[in-house]
Amino acid sequence: MNKEEIISELKTIIQPYSEEALALESIDENTDFIKDLKVNSANLVDIVLDIEERFKIEIDNDSMAKMLNIKSTVEIIENKLQVNGG
Amino acid sequence: MVGNDIVDLQLAKVQSNWQRKGYLEKVFNENERLLISSAENPDVIVWLLWSMKEAAYKIHNRVNGIREYAPKKLNCFIVPKVDLTRGRVNIDGAVYFTKSSINSAYLHTISSSIQHQIDAIKISIYEFPNHPSKYKDKNPGCISHHGKYLALAY
């Protein structure tokens, strides 16, 4: 799965937790979950759990700590997928 | 320095399903999960601990400039049978003291790094649509917004 495909999956995952339709439509690496997408901090846990289910990966606490924007989230998913695949 | 966090309990009910598999394990340490599972009203304890973590993080984040999503690093201490409203949160060797107000509509927590200053913090809570339009002009020390509620702490 490449970066664009991961971002497109993320868009679907985040959609139920963000009312910022415009910001969500134009997400890129710099999009911040809380500042730009106005995701409630208690729903960030849901996003992490949805990512685990969708990509069949496990996100540890240190990785979750960095998951505040699209860029670091994509990097974490890419790394975990690589570990799983390798 | 002051921190605060408000939870609109009606909105939290529909917005978050903490009973979802894996949810509590991502947010709360073992002691905190024990407090939740042994509570008469686990819903209140979930949001009480959550707001304590948020209120403490808001100070910690400003003091250290660290932005991270690590709710489990914030360790909450309360004495549930004695007083739910007074607590303490530890993170990376720092201690924050908390005081919460709980009713059926909302749960609000204030935090301070100095224990005796917690009672000097002034709180204004507004229910929509009665939010003051220029509340930032009031120079609050911390602002929290959730659902119908706006909470300012000075």
GROMACS .gro file of C-alpha atoms in nm:
model
  240
    1MET     CA    1   0.000   0.000   0.000
    2ASN     CA    2   0.150   0.336  -0.097
    3LYS     CA    3   0.125   0.670   0.081
    4GLU     CA    4  -0.169   0.795  -0.126
    5GLU     CA    5  -0.366   0.478  -0.061
    6ILE     CA    6  -0.297   0.503   0.312
    7ILE     CA    7  -0.410   0.868   0.318
    8SER     CA    8  -0.727   0.780   0.131
    9GLU     CA    9  -0.803   0.502   0.382
   10LEU     CA   10  -0.736   0.746   0.665
   11LYS     CA   11  -0.985   0.990   0.517
   12THR     CA   12  -1.258   0.725   0.538
   13ILE     CA   13  -1.158   0.636   0.894
   14ILE     CA   14  -1.152   0.997   1.018
   15GLN     CA   15  -1.472   1.108   0.846
   16PRO     CA   16  -1.720   1.005   1.122
   17TYR     CA   17  -1.515   1.196   1.381
   18SER     CA   18  -1.472   1.528   1.198
   19GLU     CA   19  -1.729   1.787   1.103
   20GLU     CA   20  -1.473   1.982   0.903
   21ALA     CA   21  -1.577   1.848   0.564
   22LEU     CA   22  -1.365   2.095   0.366
   23ALA     CA   23  -1.049   2.033   0.567
   24LEU     CA   24  -1.107   1.659   0.541
   25GLU     CA   25  -1.158   1.676   0.166
   26SER     CA   26  -0.822   1.848   0.122
   27ILE     CA   27  -0.614   1.656   0.377
   28ASP     CA   28  -0.244   1.630   0.316
   29GLU     CA   29   0.059   1.534   0.523
   30ASN     CA   30   0.044   1.854   0.727
   31THR     CA   31  -0.318   1.817   0.834
   32ASP     CA   32  -0.348   1.810   1.213
   33PHE     CA   33  -0.626   1.595   1.365
   34ILE     CA   34  -0.709   1.838   1.644
   35LYS     CA   35  -0.618   2.179   1.501
   36ASP     CA   36  -0.744   2.129   1.144
   37LEU     CA   37  -0.998   1.848   1.158
   38LYS     CA   38  -1.127   1.946   1.506
   39VAL     CA   39  -1.136   1.584   1.615
   40ASN     CA   40  -1.237   1.556   1.981
   41SER     CA   41  -0.939   1.425   2.177
   42ALA     CA   42  -1.145   1.135   2.317
   43ASN     CA   43  -1.221   1.031   1.957
   44LEU     CA   44  -0.851   1.014   1.868
   45VAL     CA   45  -0.855   0.681   2.053
   46ASP     CA   46  -1.129   0.563   1.817
   47ILE     CA   47  -0.921   0.664   1.518
   48VAL     CA   48  -0.623   0.470   1.656
   49LEU     CA   49  -0.843   0.163   1.716
   50ASP     CA   50  -0.999   0.192   1.368
   51ILE     CA   51  -0.650   0.213   1.215
   52GLU     CA   52  -0.545  -0.100   1.404
   53GLU     CA   53  -0.850  -0.288   1.273
   54ARG     CA   54  -0.830  -0.162   0.916
   55PHE     CA   55  -0.456  -0.217   0.866
   56LYS     CA   56  -0.432  -0.518   1.100
   57ILE     CA   57  -0.148  -0.362   1.296
   58GLU     CA   58  -0.088  -0.292   1.663
   59ILE     CA   59  -0.015   0.064   1.767
   60ASP     CA   60   0.193   0.087   2.084
   61ASN     CA   61   0.176   0.379   2.326
   62ASP     CA   62   0.492   0.548   2.194
   63SER     CA   63   0.356   0.541   1.839
   64MET     CA   64   0.016   0.666   1.950
   65ALA     CA   65   0.186   0.959   2.126
   66LYS     CA   66   0.300   1.089   1.785
   67MET     CA   67  -0.031   1.041   1.605
   68LEU     CA   68  -0.139   1.404   1.597
   69ASN     CA   69  -0.117   1.463   1.224
   70ILE     CA   70  -0.141   1.277   0.895
   71LYS     CA   71   0.233   1.273   0.830
   72SER     CA   72   0.338   1.089   1.146
   73THR     CA   73   0.033   0.863   1.128
   74VAL     CA   74   0.121   0.755   0.772
   75GLU     CA   75   0.483   0.695   0.879
   76ILE     CA   76   0.373   0.477   1.170
   77ILE     CA   77   0.134   0.276   0.951
   78GLU     CA   78   0.403   0.231   0.682
   79ASN     CA   79   0.655   0.108   0.942
   80LYS     CA   80   0.414  -0.136   1.103
   81LEU     CA   81   0.302  -0.272   0.765
   82GLN     CA   82   0.664  -0.325   0.669
   83VAL     CA   83   0.731  -0.518   0.990
   84ASN     CA   84   0.419  -0.729   0.931
   85GLY     CA   85   0.506  -0.791   0.566
   86GLY     CA   86   0.875  -0.864   0.628
   87MET     CA   87  -0.057   2.841   3.577
   88VAL     CA   88  -0.402   2.693   3.544
   89GLY     CA   89  -0.553   2.418   3.330
   90ASN     CA   90  -0.912   2.312   3.281
   91ASP     CA   91  -1.129   2.068   3.090
   92ILE     CA   92  -1.504   2.036   3.053
   93VAL     CA   93  -1.699   1.729   2.937
   94ASP     CA   94  -2.058   1.768   2.819
   95LEU     CA   95  -2.190   1.439   2.953
   96GLN     CA   96  -2.485   1.423   2.712
   97LEU     CA   97  -2.255   1.468   2.413
   98ALA     CA   98  -1.993   1.230   2.551
   99LYS     CA   99  -2.259   0.960   2.563
  100VAL     CA  100  -2.319   0.978   2.188
  101GLN     CA  101  -1.972   1.089   2.079
  102SER     CA  102  -1.762   0.827   2.256
  103ASN     CA  103  -1.813   0.461   2.322
  104TRP     CA  104  -1.556   0.386   2.591
  105GLN     CA  105  -1.697   0.033   2.617
  106ARG     CA  106  -1.555  -0.041   2.276
  107LYS     CA  107  -1.299  -0.322   2.279
  108GLY     CA  108  -0.949  -0.190   2.350
  109TYR     CA  109  -1.058   0.165   2.429
  110LEU     CA  110  -0.991   0.176   2.803
  111GLU     CA  111  -0.658  -0.006   2.760
  112LYS     CA  112  -0.530   0.273   2.532
  113VAL     CA  113  -0.624   0.550   2.775
  114PHE     CA  114  -0.608   0.425   3.131
  115ASN     CA  115  -0.347   0.241   3.337
  116GLU     CA  116  -0.433  -0.063   3.547
  117ASN     CA  117  -0.517   0.133   3.864
  118GLU     CA  118  -0.745   0.366   3.675
  119ARG     CA  119  -0.922   0.076   3.504
  120LEU     CA  120  -0.978  -0.078   3.846
  121LEU     CA  121  -1.138   0.247   3.966
  122ILE     CA  122  -1.369   0.235   3.662
  123SER     CA  123  -1.465  -0.130   3.688
  124SER     CA  124  -1.537  -0.108   4.061
  125ALA     CA  125  -1.742   0.213   4.034
  126GLU     CA  126  -2.117   0.229   4.080
  127ASN     CA  127  -2.136   0.467   3.789
  128PRO     CA  128  -1.840   0.386   3.562
  129ASP     CA  129  -1.943   0.652   3.309
  130VAL     CA  130  -1.872   0.929   3.561
  131ILE     CA  131  -1.533   0.782   3.658
  132VAL     CA  132  -1.429   0.748   3.292
  133TRP     CA  133  -1.497   1.116   3.222
  134LEU     CA  134  -1.366   1.230   3.559
  135LEU     CA  135  -1.029   1.062   3.495
  136TRP     CA  136  -1.031   1.181   3.135
  137SER     CA  137  -1.089   1.544   3.234
  138MET     CA  138  -0.819   1.520   3.504
  139LYS     CA  139  -0.572   1.400   3.239
  140GLU     CA  140  -0.672   1.675   2.997
  141ALA     CA  141  -0.657   1.952   3.257
  142ALA     CA  142  -0.311   1.837   3.373
  143TYR     CA  143  -0.186   1.795   3.016
  144LYS     CA  144  -0.289   2.152   2.935
  145ILE     CA  145  -0.041   2.286   3.191
  146HIS     CA  146   0.226   2.027   3.122
  147ASN     CA  147   0.212   2.097   2.749
  148ARG     CA  148   0.255   2.473   2.798
  149VAL     CA  149   0.538   2.433   3.051
  150ASN     CA  150   0.737   2.183   2.845
  151GLY     CA  151   0.628   2.265   2.492
  152ILE     CA  152   0.572   1.894   2.429
  153ARG     CA  153   0.270   1.804   2.220
  154GLU     CA  154   0.185   1.437   2.228
  155TYR     CA  155  -0.110   1.203   2.255
  156ALA     CA  156  -0.012   0.988   2.549
  157PRO     CA  157  -0.306   0.965   2.791
  158LYS     CA  158  -0.151   0.667   2.969
  159LYS     CA  159   0.153   0.869   3.075
  160LEU     CA  160  -0.078   1.084   3.287
  161ASN     CA  161  -0.143   0.885   3.603
  162CYS     CA  162  -0.452   0.983   3.801
  163PHE     CA  163  -0.496   0.941   4.174
  164ILE     CA  164  -0.828   0.983   4.353
  165VAL     CA  165  -0.974   0.840   4.670
  166PRO     CA  166  -1.314   0.735   4.534
  167LYS     CA  167  -1.497   0.653   4.856
  168VAL     CA  168  -1.383   0.972   5.028
  169ASP     CA  169  -1.387   1.256   4.777
  170LEU     CA  170  -1.414   1.219   4.401
  171THR     CA  171  -1.355   1.586   4.337
  172ARG     CA  172  -0.996   1.617   4.466
  173GLY     CA  173  -0.722   1.443   4.278
  174ARG     CA  174  -0.365   1.440   4.157
  175VAL     CA  175  -0.208   1.362   3.821
  176ASN     CA  176   0.156   1.259   3.776
  177ILE     CA  177   0.344   1.279   3.448
  178ASP     CA  178   0.719   1.243   3.390
  179GLY     CA  179   0.798   1.337   3.751
  180ALA     CA  180   0.568   1.641   3.752
  181VAL     CA  181   0.262   1.660   3.978
  182TYR     CA  182  -0.061   1.849   3.908
  183PHE     CA  183  -0.342   1.889   4.158
  184THR     CA  184  -0.701   1.875   4.037
  185LYS     CA  185  -1.043   1.977   4.158
  186SER     CA  186  -1.356   1.868   3.974
  187SER     CA  187  -1.721   1.961   3.979
  188ILE     CA  188  -1.962   1.691   3.877
  189ASN     CA  189  -2.334   1.713   3.800
  190SER     CA  190  -2.570   1.534   3.566
  191ALA     CA  191  -2.502   1.775   3.278
  192TYR     CA  192  -2.128   1.825   3.280
  193LEU     CA  193  -1.801   1.742   3.448
  194HIS     CA  194  -1.541   2.015   3.487
  195THR     CA  195  -1.186   1.982   3.620
  196ILE     CA  196  -0.933   2.253   3.701
  197SER     CA  197  -0.565   2.187   3.760
  198SER     CA  198  -0.268   2.361   3.917
  199SER     CA  199   0.090   2.265   3.986
  200ILE     CA  200   0.063   2.429   4.331
  201GLN     CA  201  -0.179   2.255   4.565
  202HIS     CA  202  -0.296   2.553   4.770
  203GLN     CA  203  -0.362   2.763   4.461
  204ILE     CA  204  -0.633   2.532   4.335
  205ASP     CA  205  -0.896   2.691   4.559
  206ALA     CA  206  -0.806   3.039   4.434
  207ILE     CA  207  -0.893   2.952   4.073
  208LYS     CA  208  -1.208   3.125   3.950
  209ILE     CA  209  -1.436   2.940   3.712
  210SER     CA  210  -1.703   3.063   3.471
  211ILE     CA  211  -1.916   2.807   3.290
  212TYR     CA  212  -2.153   2.913   3.012
  213GLU     CA  213  -2.421   2.706   2.847
  214PHE     CA  214  -2.497   2.757   2.477
  215PRO     CA  215  -2.645   2.990   2.348
  216ASN     CA  216  -2.530   3.212   2.635
  217HIS     CA  217  -2.160   3.205   2.550
  218PRO     CA  218  -2.003   3.552   2.581
  219SER     CA  219  -1.897   3.662   2.235
  220LYS     CA  220  -1.559   3.808   2.329
  221TYR     CA  221  -1.458   3.569   2.603
  222LYS     CA  222  -1.093   3.582   2.502
  223ASP     CA  223  -1.090   3.949   2.604
  224LYS     CA  224  -1.147   3.831   2.959
  225ASN     CA  225  -0.795   3.684   2.945
  226PRO     CA  226  -0.877   3.345   3.092
  227GLY     CA  227  -0.584   3.130   3.204
  228CYS     CA  228  -0.735   2.833   3.027
  229ILE     CA  229  -1.035   2.768   2.801
  230SER     CA  230  -1.227   2.447   2.744
  231HIS     CA  231  -1.512   2.384   2.506
  232HIS     CA  232  -1.726   2.075   2.467
  233GLY     CA  233  -2.078   2.042   2.334
  234LYS     CA  234  -2.305   2.301   2.492
  235TYR     CA  235  -2.047   2.419   2.742
  236LEU     CA  236  -1.772   2.676   2.751
  237ALA     CA  237  -1.557   2.687   3.064
  238LEU     CA  238  -1.309   2.960   3.151
  239ALA     CA  239  -1.062   2.932   3.438
  240TYR     CA  240  -0.868   3.226   3.582
   0.00000   0.00000   0.00000
